[in-house]
Amino acid sequence: RYFLVGSNPAETKYRVLKIDRTEPKDLVIIDDKHVYTQQEVRELLGRLDLGNRTKMGQKGSSGLSRAVSAFGIVGFVRFLEGYYIVLITKRRKMADIGGHAIYKIEDTNMIYIPNDSVRVSHPDEARYLRIFQNVDLSSNFYFSYSYDLSHSLQYNLTVLRMPLETLKTETTQTRQESFDIFEDEGLSTQGGSGVFGICSKPYEKYVWNAKLLEAVRTAVHRDWLLYIIHGFCGQSKLLIYGRPIYVTLIARRSSKFAGTRFLKRGANCEGDVANEVETEQILYDASVMSFSAGSYSSYVQVRGSVPLYWSQDISTMMPKPPITLDQADPYAHVAALHFDQMLQRFGSPIIILNLVKEREKRKHERILSEELVAAVTYLNQFLPPEHAIIYIPWDMAKYTKSKLCNVLDRLNVIAESVVKKTGFFVNRPDSYCSILRPDEKWNELGGCVVSTGRLQTGVLRTNCVDCLDRTNTAQFMVGKCALAYQLYSLGLIDKPNLQFDTDAVRLFEELYEDHGDTLSLQYGGSQLVHRVKTYRKIAPWTQHSKDIMQTLSRYYSNAFSDADRQDSINLFLGVFKPAEGKPHLWELPTDFYLHHKNTLSLSQTRQSYTYWWTIGVLKHLPLPFDEVTCAENRRKLTVKKFHKYEEEIDIHNEFFRPYELSSFDETFCLAMTNSTRDFMPKNVGIDPSPFTVRKPDETGKSVLGNKNNREEAVLQRKTAASAPPPPSEEAVSSSSEDDSGTDKEDEGAVSQRSTPVKVTDTGDNTKITENVVQSTKDVYGVNLSDIPSEDDLAIYARFVQLGQSQHKQDKGSLQFCSKCPLDKVINLIPISSFSQDNIYEVQPPRADRKSIEIFHAHIQAGRGNMQPLGREDFLMYREYIRNRYM
């Protein structure tokens, strides 16, 4: 047998799973549902070890040996032989949302469960195993123990704030059954010692291991079920005069109709589209962790292929294969199913930003535009006008080629109108200063205003043909506009506007470029070809050669490796299930029948051509149906009652572990991009605000990001008091931007030294100091007038004379005063006893008696003389021990 022992992060409570290895093809798992203490689990494993030895009393061969240590179970999978278990063996912390850690899977391990004695081998098993492992779980798969990554922050916090009256009507289970190691934050009851905890079902569209957990979902306690998402997760720290604001970007890739670029286009018969990704930007003040007390804001937008039946034939080996519409859909059946899903999850209005080409010599992309316009027009006939789907066509490629038009200015106008219609989520009401000084743009903002803050209603859905380059730039501009509103709502800026070339926007742009590159690699096989800088027309000349290489990489991937990747995804997601007597995966001519279920069986219920939405959705618009309080949504929730001293309810103890010795490796494991360290210029006298517009060559990265400028970086730190200018353009462009990560880390370490060990020769030093002199405006931020007035000069002269007399008195009094009185010298009494140059009187602060006692006790504790504990200390410690270990 295999025994799986799982614990909570504090390692005080345990669960045990028993997996039977005698069954050759079936999965037999026994979960006793009991919660063990550390002592009990040791005794259990000791008894198992003793009972499974070959001879009683024999110590040489242990009856129980540790096979692997892991951080979670991805799932169980079976091909043609027995089951495998997939375990996470290495993880890395990527982000933190309100004390809830988000991890990236770094490495996994597949273990074959049945024993060798009962194994029935099959010749094709090894090939299926190789195809399954072709899905690299160490690239962009994420999980969290306590935060639901498949839902948006708005959904998670809306569910947590559900009225208590609703919760009290729910049936609560027994104490033993209701225990949960990784519980979300709870809700205090009125007057009692109990706390309600809520857990919701994950949104299966964005869960990638749902099929792998299907075999054990009903057999084991839900603490064992760890749901993973695929996409992107990045977090950066925006420092606003020392106040830490975390900017997080989470992208969830849909597991429905998933695949590679040319093999998955359009939509399937259930309304799921190819390359569908939900991107959420979360902004919160990191100085307060709790969801209930902190300030949190989020904005969601979606990308996805055009929701029609269309494809491109790659057998022609053309860079741009012709677009063909596979099925006629006069009643927009597949588009109706797709937009119905969106209405349920996001509410109204749904805004479509279509970026495909409108004017072409040969009709190519325009085929999609014409069909999409017809579908939206048809569906809007039956929706109420206030909830109609908004369609915005904009030929981005045409505007990019035009020299007269600025692409990003036009996108900014579209972004402003979109954010005004949808609004965004924030969990605190409008600040009083925004009521005192109302802003026109803020007052026009849409969404739903509630007593606890604002809700986003509706969503922007952006698409081009591939939903990669053009889409990422458009999403960045909308995200930048929403970020300004989010910062304004948290009281961090005075106007909801953000300018390009500020530290905040540069940080956000870098986050979005990483996001775009990651999503492009997953779907298209290469990084982004056209970036934000390309559309701003400020990209360096070296970027063109990189773009060509990315285009070639994308073409190679699409032509030669996409088919294998598609087979792996189909097997991993359970779209194809191997079975005896069925054709093998590599024998199928196409996977069309796997993704379109209506080709194999006719559905019993036919959807209405006019009432194309789900019943109940229209009644709650503009609010999303998934977030309203109704019987159907309540069935998705698990409500449990806890004692208020349970440690998993206390997010502070869970995150900070105040009673344990802190490890620096764990505390500082999350290395975030920092606006002050990575983007702010290193010159003295520069405005430290991340919302100040900088020159293009004035960022921290351009000063410190080069191999050849290491000595210059050291010199800049050495002569920082003299405010050196940034290096010349020749020096900046002398080295490539794509240096290795280790070099950048080394430079960061060098540049942060306060006193460098060695500087250059004196000859070089004199050259440097000649260029160091700057105007007072650059150094101090203000212009000093050329000539002070006569009154100011007279006052200053008297001040200098006073200081000189003071020095004469202090130096001469020791020598001359004892010998002869000097009547003509004014006897100035120093008013300060601290130093001769200080002319201000300083009094030491007075401390009260209690503070002095605490300080003395602290000094004595440092010497090893501990104070006797009082009654309150004993009671507090006893309560802690009782709640933690008993």
Short mmCIF file of C-alpha atoms in Angstrom, two decimals, residues 186-342:
data_model
loop_
_atom_site.label_atom_id
_atom_site.label_comp_id
_atom_site.label_asym_id
_atom_site.label_seq_id
_atom_site.Cartn_x
_atom_site.Cartn_y
_atom_site.Cartn_z
CA GLY A 186 -14.60 33.43 8.00
CA LEU A 187 -17.52 35.60 9.00
CA SER A 188 -18.14 36.37 12.65
CA THR A 189 -21.54 35.53 13.99
CA GLN A 190 -23.50 37.94 16.12
CA GLY A 191 -22.70 37.38 19.78
CA GLY A 192 -21.63 33.72 19.62
CA SER A 193 -18.18 32.13 19.73
CA GLY A 194 -18.73 30.43 16.36
CA VAL A 195 -17.43 31.64 13.02
CA PHE A 196 -18.96 30.76 9.65
CA GLY A 197 -16.62 29.74 6.86
CA ILE A 198 -17.65 29.64 3.19
CA CYS A 199 -16.08 27.65 0.40
CA SER A 200 -17.37 27.80 -3.19
CA LYS A 201 -17.02 25.31 -6.01
CA PRO A 202 -14.32 26.27 -8.50
CA TYR A 203 -15.28 27.54 -11.95
CA GLU A 204 -14.44 24.42 -13.96
CA LYS A 205 -13.82 26.25 -17.22
CA TYR A 206 -10.48 27.53 -15.88
CA VAL A 207 -9.48 24.41 -13.88
CA TRP A 208 -6.99 22.25 -15.79
CA ASN A 209 -6.91 19.17 -13.54
CA ALA A 210 -10.69 18.66 -13.12
CA LYS A 211 -10.64 15.39 -15.10
CA LEU A 212 -7.58 14.15 -13.19
CA LEU A 213 -9.41 14.63 -9.86
CA GLU A 214 -12.70 13.17 -11.12
CA ALA A 215 -11.89 9.64 -9.89
CA VAL A 216 -11.37 10.73 -6.25
CA ARG A 217 -13.59 13.83 -5.89
CA THR A 218 -16.36 12.00 -3.99
CA ALA A 219 -14.07 9.56 -2.16
CA VAL A 220 -11.76 11.93 -0.29
CA HIS A 221 -12.14 15.03 1.90
CA ARG A 222 -12.01 18.23 -0.09
CA ASP A 223 -8.79 19.34 1.66
CA TRP A 224 -6.98 16.88 -0.61
CA LEU A 225 -8.36 18.49 -3.80
CA LEU A 226 -5.97 21.11 -5.18
CA TYR A 227 -7.23 22.92 -8.29
CA ILE A 228 -4.63 24.29 -10.71
CA ILE A 229 -4.97 26.96 -13.40
CA HIS A 230 -2.89 27.56 -16.53
CA GLY A 231 -1.93 30.99 -17.86
CA PHE A 232 0.13 33.69 -16.19
CA CYS A 233 0.65 35.19 -12.75
CA GLY A 234 2.92 38.15 -12.00
CA GLN A 235 3.18 40.67 -9.18
CA SER A 236 5.09 43.96 -8.86
CA LYS A 237 5.49 46.44 -6.04
CA LEU A 238 4.61 50.07 -6.65
CA LEU A 239 6.16 52.26 -3.93
CA ILE A 240 4.35 55.58 -3.46
CA TYR A 241 6.58 57.53 -1.07
CA GLY A 242 7.29 54.29 0.80
CA ARG A 243 3.72 53.02 0.82
CA PRO A 244 3.69 49.53 -0.78
CA ILE A 245 0.99 48.94 -3.42
CA TYR A 246 0.98 45.48 -5.02
CA VAL A 247 -0.03 45.28 -8.70
CA THR A 248 -0.95 41.70 -9.63
CA LEU A 249 -1.84 40.28 -13.05
CA ILE A 250 -3.55 36.87 -13.22
CA ALA A 251 -4.47 35.29 -16.56
CA ARG A 252 -6.68 32.17 -16.58
CA ARG A 253 -6.62 30.11 -19.76
CA SER A 254 -9.81 28.19 -20.54
CA SER A 255 -9.51 24.38 -20.48
CA LYS A 256 -12.47 24.05 -22.89
CA PHE A 257 -11.60 23.88 -26.61
CA ALA A 258 -7.93 24.40 -25.64
CA GLY A 259 -5.12 23.92 -28.11
CA THR A 260 -2.57 25.48 -30.43
CA ARG A 261 -2.84 28.30 -32.94
CA PHE A 262 -3.94 26.89 -36.31
CA LEU A 263 -5.45 23.69 -34.91
CA LYS A 264 -7.96 25.48 -32.65
CA ARG A 265 -9.86 28.36 -34.23
CA GLY A 266 -13.31 29.81 -33.60
CA ALA A 267 -15.72 27.98 -31.28
CA ASN A 268 -17.07 24.50 -30.60
CA CYS A 269 -20.72 23.46 -30.45
CA GLU A 270 -21.00 24.41 -26.73
CA GLY A 271 -19.93 28.03 -27.17
CA ASP A 272 -16.37 27.61 -25.87
CA VAL A 273 -13.86 29.52 -28.02
CA ALA A 274 -10.19 28.93 -28.77
CA ASN A 275 -7.47 30.89 -26.94
CA GLU A 276 -9.96 32.18 -24.37
CA VAL A 277 -8.11 33.91 -21.53
CA GLU A 278 -9.56 35.93 -18.66
CA THR A 279 -7.10 38.59 -17.45
CA GLU A 280 -7.56 40.17 -14.03
CA GLN A 281 -5.50 43.03 -12.63
CA ILE A 282 -5.61 43.30 -8.83
CA LEU A 283 -4.40 46.35 -6.92
CA TYR A 284 -4.17 46.49 -3.14
CA ASP A 285 -2.45 48.31 -0.31
CA ALA A 286 0.02 45.75 1.08
CA SER A 287 0.36 47.53 4.44
CA VAL A 288 -2.97 45.94 5.49
CA MET A 289 -3.31 42.21 4.71
CA SER A 290 -6.86 41.30 5.69
CA PHE A 291 -9.64 41.15 3.07
CA SER A 292 -12.08 42.65 5.57
CA ALA A 293 -9.87 45.58 6.68
CA GLY A 294 -7.69 46.19 3.60
CA SER A 295 -8.29 48.11 0.37
CA TYR A 296 -8.63 45.88 -2.70
CA SER A 297 -9.54 46.65 -6.29
CA SER A 298 -9.71 44.55 -9.47
CA TYR A 299 -10.59 44.84 -13.14
CA VAL A 300 -11.34 41.92 -15.49
CA GLN A 301 -11.17 41.69 -19.29
CA VAL A 302 -11.32 38.76 -21.72
CA ARG A 303 -9.68 37.73 -24.99
CA GLY A 304 -10.87 34.92 -27.25
CA SER A 305 -11.22 33.80 -30.85
CA VAL A 306 -14.17 35.04 -32.93
CA PRO A 307 -17.17 32.90 -31.77
CA LEU A 308 -18.04 31.31 -35.14
CA TYR A 309 -17.41 27.98 -36.86
CA TRP A 310 -14.21 28.79 -38.78
CA SER A 311 -10.78 27.32 -39.41
CA GLN A 312 -7.54 27.66 -41.39
CA ASP A 313 -6.02 24.82 -43.40
CA ILE A 314 -2.29 24.54 -42.57
CA SER A 315 -1.57 21.79 -45.11
CA THR A 316 -0.93 24.50 -47.74
CA MET A 317 2.27 25.55 -45.86
CA MET A 318 1.43 29.24 -46.30
CA PRO A 319 2.35 31.84 -43.63
CA LYS A 320 -1.27 33.04 -43.68
CA PRO A 321 -3.58 30.16 -44.66
CA PRO A 322 -6.99 31.18 -46.04
CA ILE A 323 -9.87 31.53 -43.56
CA THR A 324 -12.85 29.28 -44.23
CA LEU A 325 -16.26 29.27 -42.55
CA ASP A 326 -17.01 25.60 -41.81
CA GLN A 327 -20.75 25.78 -41.07
CA ALA A 328 -23.54 28.19 -41.87
CA ASP A 329 -25.06 29.54 -38.66
CA PRO A 330 -27.94 31.87 -39.65
CA TYR A 331 -29.40 31.97 -36.13
CA ALA A 332 -26.00 32.61 -34.43
CA HIS A 333 -26.41 29.45 -32.34
CA VAL A 334 -22.75 29.13 -31.27
CA ALA A 335 -22.35 32.89 -30.63
CA ALA A 336 -25.54 32.82 -28.50
CA LEU A 337 -24.13 30.03 -26.32
CA HIS A 338 -20.85 31.94 -25.91
CA PHE A 339 -22.43 35.27 -24.96
CA ASP A 340 -24.86 33.49 -22.63
CA GLN A 341 -21.84 32.17 -20.68
CA MET A 342 -20.43 35.70 -20.52
#
